[in-house]
Short mmCIF file of C-alpha atoms in Angstrom, two decimals:
data_model
loop_
_atom_site.label_atom_id
_atom_site.label_comp_id
_atom_site.label_asym_id
_atom_site.label_seq_id
_atom_site.Cartn_x
_atom_site.Cartn_y
_atom_site.Cartn_z
CA MET A 428 33.86 18.54 -42.60
CA SER A 429 34.19 16.63 -46.25
CA ILE A 430 32.67 13.78 -47.24
CA GLU A 431 35.21 11.01 -47.94
CA ALA A 432 34.24 8.35 -50.85
CA SER A 433 34.31 5.67 -47.89
CA ALA A 434 32.75 8.01 -45.17
CA VAL A 435 29.71 5.89 -43.43
CA ARG A 436 26.44 8.00 -43.91
CA LEU A 437 22.90 8.04 -43.61
CA LYS A 438 20.89 10.52 -45.91
CA PRO A 439 16.99 10.14 -45.63
CA PHE A 440 14.80 10.12 -48.63
CA ASP A 441 12.98 13.23 -47.91
CA PHE A 442 16.64 14.90 -47.56
CA ASP A 443 16.63 17.23 -50.27
CA THR A 444 12.93 18.48 -49.58
CA ASN A 445 12.80 18.86 -46.30
CA ILE A 446 16.16 19.79 -44.94
CA ALA A 447 18.37 20.75 -47.84
CA GLY A 448 16.90 24.17 -48.08
CA VAL A 449 16.66 25.15 -44.62
CA GLY A 450 18.26 28.53 -43.21
CA GLU A 451 20.88 28.75 -40.52
CA ASN A 452 18.91 28.74 -37.41
CA HIS A 453 17.53 25.45 -38.38
CA PRO A 454 18.46 22.99 -36.02
CA LEU A 455 19.26 20.51 -38.72
CA TYR A 456 21.32 23.22 -41.00
CA PRO A 457 24.75 21.54 -39.77
CA LEU A 458 23.68 18.70 -41.98
CA ILE A 459 23.20 20.18 -45.24
CA GLU A 460 27.11 20.74 -45.75
CA THR A 461 27.57 16.63 -45.45
CA ASP A 462 24.44 15.83 -47.50
CA GLY A 463 22.90 13.75 -44.47
CA VAL A 464 24.64 12.32 -41.11
CA VAL A 465 28.42 11.47 -41.64
CA PHE A 466 30.18 9.71 -38.98
CA PRO A 467 33.55 11.48 -38.20
CA PHE A 468 34.91 8.62 -36.84
CA THR A 469 34.77 4.92 -38.83
CA PRO A 470 31.90 3.18 -36.61
CA THR A 471 31.61 -0.51 -36.39
CA VAL A 472 29.10 -2.28 -38.91
CA VAL A 473 27.40 -5.61 -38.21
CA GLU A 474 25.67 -6.62 -41.01
CA GLN A 475 23.16 -10.05 -40.46
CA VAL A 476 21.05 -12.09 -42.40
CA GLN A 477 18.90 -14.76 -41.95
CA ILE A 478 18.14 -17.70 -44.48
CA ASN A 479 15.16 -19.75 -43.83
CA TYR A 480 13.84 -23.22 -44.56
CA ASP A 481 11.41 -25.27 -43.66
CA LYS A 482 11.88 -28.91 -42.56
CA GLN A 483 9.64 -31.33 -43.74
CA GLU A 484 9.60 -34.91 -41.76
CA PHE A 485 9.81 -38.23 -43.55
CA THR A 486 8.79 -41.44 -41.56
CA HIS A 487 11.78 -43.87 -41.11
CA SER A 488 14.07 -41.42 -42.09
CA ASN A 489 17.17 -40.05 -40.44
CA GLU A 490 17.09 -36.95 -42.07
CA GLY A 491 14.25 -33.98 -42.86
CA TYR A 492 14.53 -32.13 -46.03
CA MET A 493 14.96 -28.58 -45.89
CA THR A 494 13.07 -26.59 -48.12
CA TYR A 495 13.96 -22.89 -48.87
CA ASN A 496 11.31 -20.33 -47.70
CA ASN A 497 12.77 -17.06 -47.78
CA THR A 498 15.69 -14.65 -47.06
CA SER A 499 14.70 -11.90 -44.04
CA ASN A 500 15.69 -8.62 -44.33
CA ARG A 501 18.91 -7.67 -43.68
CA GLN A 502 19.90 -6.10 -40.15
CA ILE A 503 22.42 -3.63 -40.21
CA ALA A 504 23.47 -2.78 -36.70
CA ILE A 505 26.41 0.71 -36.02
CA SER A 506 28.30 0.78 -33.05
CA ASN A 507 31.68 2.57 -31.51
CA ILE A 508 29.85 5.95 -32.98
CA VAL A 509 31.57 9.18 -31.52
CA PHE A 510 31.14 12.52 -32.69
CA PRO A 511 33.68 15.19 -31.37
CA CYS A 512 32.28 18.55 -29.29
CA ASP A 513 35.59 19.80 -28.87
CA THR A 514 34.63 22.99 -30.93
CA GLU A 515 31.82 25.14 -31.80
CA GLU A 516 31.51 23.81 -35.45
CA ASN A 517 31.57 20.02 -34.45
CA GLY A 518 28.81 21.05 -31.60
CA LYS A 519 26.90 22.05 -33.50
CA TYR A 520 27.15 19.39 -35.77
CA ALA A 521 26.44 16.74 -32.77
CA LEU A 522 23.25 18.52 -31.43
CA ALA A 523 21.98 18.64 -35.42
CA VAL A 524 22.90 14.53 -34.69
CA ILE A 525 20.72 14.30 -31.62
CA HIS A 526 17.66 16.49 -33.19
CA PHE A 527 17.66 14.39 -36.37
CA PHE A 528 17.75 11.00 -34.89
CA ARG A 529 15.01 12.47 -32.75
CA THR A 530 13.33 13.88 -35.96
CA TYR A 531 13.31 10.78 -37.59
CA SER A 532 11.72 8.42 -35.11
CA PHE A 533 8.39 10.17 -35.60
CA MET A 534 5.34 9.87 -37.73
CA ASP A 535 4.03 12.85 -39.22
CA PHE A 536 1.82 14.61 -36.60
CA GLY A 537 0.24 18.06 -36.97
CA ALA A 538 -3.23 19.39 -38.06
CA ASP A 539 -1.69 19.56 -41.79
CA SER A 540 -0.13 16.01 -42.11
CA THR A 541 -0.52 12.87 -40.13
CA GLY A 542 0.14 9.52 -40.30
CA LYS A 543 3.24 9.59 -42.75
CA PRO A 544 5.83 6.87 -41.46
CA PRO A 545 9.37 7.89 -40.26
CA SER A 546 11.51 8.51 -44.17
CA PRO A 547 13.32 5.55 -45.44
CA MET A 548 17.05 6.44 -45.74
CA TRP A 549 19.60 5.92 -47.97
CA PHE A 550 22.93 3.93 -46.24
CA TYR A 551 26.18 4.61 -47.48
CA GLY A 552 29.87 3.23 -46.48
CA PHE A 553 33.17 1.83 -46.99
CA GLY A 554 32.95 1.97 -50.59
CA SER A 555 30.73 1.51 -53.61
CA MET A 556 31.24 -2.71 -53.53
CA LEU A 557 30.40 -2.72 -49.65
CA TYR A 558 26.91 -0.15 -48.73
CA ASN A 559 26.27 2.02 -51.63
CA LYS A 560 22.99 3.95 -51.80
CA VAL A 561 21.53 0.78 -49.59
CA PRO A 562 17.61 1.63 -48.94
CA VAL A 563 16.94 1.09 -45.14
CA LEU A 564 14.23 1.74 -42.42
CA MET A 565 16.08 3.02 -39.33
CA ALA A 566 14.67 0.93 -36.11
CA GLY A 567 16.27 2.49 -33.07
CA THR A 568 19.11 4.52 -31.97
CA ASP A 569 20.23 5.59 -28.17
CA PHE A 570 23.05 8.16 -27.34
CA THR A 571 24.77 9.03 -23.85
CA LEU A 572 25.13 12.27 -22.51
CA SER A 573 26.83 11.86 -19.26
CA ASP A 574 30.11 11.18 -18.20
CA GLN A 575 31.52 12.20 -15.49
CA GLU A 576 34.90 11.37 -16.04
CA MET A 577 34.85 13.85 -19.37
CA ASP A 578 34.84 17.57 -19.82
CA HIS A 579 31.83 19.26 -21.29
CA MET A 580 31.80 21.66 -23.43
CA ALA A 581 29.56 24.53 -23.90
CA ILE A 582 28.32 25.22 -27.17
CA THR A 583 25.63 27.72 -28.51
CA GLY A 584 21.99 26.85 -29.75
CA ILE A 585 19.92 28.22 -32.21
CA ASP A 586 18.10 29.90 -29.29
CA GLY A 587 21.39 31.67 -28.36
CA SER A 588 21.16 29.75 -25.10
CA THR A 589 24.26 27.51 -23.85
CA GLN A 590 23.91 23.75 -24.40
CA TRP A 591 26.46 21.45 -22.73
CA LEU A 592 27.43 18.31 -24.48
CA PRO A 593 30.37 15.76 -23.26
CA ALA A 594 33.73 16.46 -25.33
CA LYS A 595 32.99 13.25 -27.19
CA LEU A 596 29.14 11.92 -27.69
CA SER A 597 28.62 8.59 -27.69
CA LEU A 598 25.89 6.72 -29.66
CA GLY A 599 25.50 3.35 -28.04
CA GLY A 600 24.22 1.91 -31.33
CA ILE A 601 21.90 2.41 -34.27
CA THR A 602 19.79 -0.49 -35.94
CA LEU A 603 18.51 -0.40 -39.57
CA THR A 604 16.65 -2.74 -41.34
CA VAL A 605 17.17 -3.03 -45.13
CA GLN A 606 13.96 -2.28 -47.30
CA HIS A 607 13.57 -3.06 -51.02
CA THR A 608 10.46 -1.85 -52.69
CA PRO A 609 8.34 -4.76 -53.70
CA SER A 610 9.32 -4.54 -57.82
CA TYR A 611 12.64 -4.38 -56.95
CA TRP A 612 12.46 -8.34 -56.16
CA ARG A 613 9.88 -8.69 -59.06
CA GLY A 614 12.46 -7.12 -61.70
CA GLY A 615 10.55 -4.19 -62.11
CA ASP A 616 13.56 -2.88 -63.54
CA SER A 617 15.32 -4.76 -66.19
CA ASN A 618 18.69 -4.19 -64.75
CA VAL A 619 17.46 -5.62 -61.06
CA SER A 620 18.42 -9.72 -60.88
CA LEU A 621 20.37 -12.00 -59.14
CA GLU A 622 22.64 -12.17 -62.14
CA ALA A 623 23.36 -8.32 -61.90
CA TYR A 624 23.94 -8.86 -58.05
CA ARG A 625 26.55 -11.62 -59.05
CA ASN A 626 28.44 -9.90 -61.60
CA GLY A 627 28.74 -6.78 -59.50
CA SER A 628 26.99 -4.55 -61.75
CA LEU A 629 24.07 -4.51 -59.43
CA ILE A 630 26.09 -3.24 -56.41
CA THR A 631 28.18 -0.63 -57.91
CA GLY A 632 25.33 0.94 -59.18
CA GLY A 633 23.55 1.49 -55.70
CA ASN A 634 20.57 0.28 -54.40
CA ARG A 635 22.32 -2.95 -53.07
#
């Protein structure tokens, strides 16, 4: 599965540390080749942002006066997501995707490490001017395994047992929240500014 320049893709910040070096028997191994989760069919991506103003009321006035308060974090909703399970290779990739989204819904737990929140991710899609290494938090996801009108495929799991997946695995949706670091907005990097965003240099350079 090759990565197209415009492919919609999610890559956790900790991918190179926690996933890139795993062996073939690891449930996330299929994601190494695609450097994260790549959506094989282009999904629907909806972006929403809210600009918030406070309204100042004046006596004997036909209008209030709106003063800028803040701009909310952009929300990105991904829908119409399909992963084919028509071959053993594609089925194992779909199993890895399911395990990926389950894994990245948890904070660290266990005796050695506790409390660290789920890793943020980089979001890519549709080319460098649209979504190029956008830092996001995964806010939610859902998928459907049962479809009585669709054939199910026998896929071999990492333990050698048979897993049954629909020929097309559908994810109902993925919700992402864009989250930059505070230093990004304070201008901690001299190359980061509204002007850099406006002239396109900040967008094409990543971290949109």
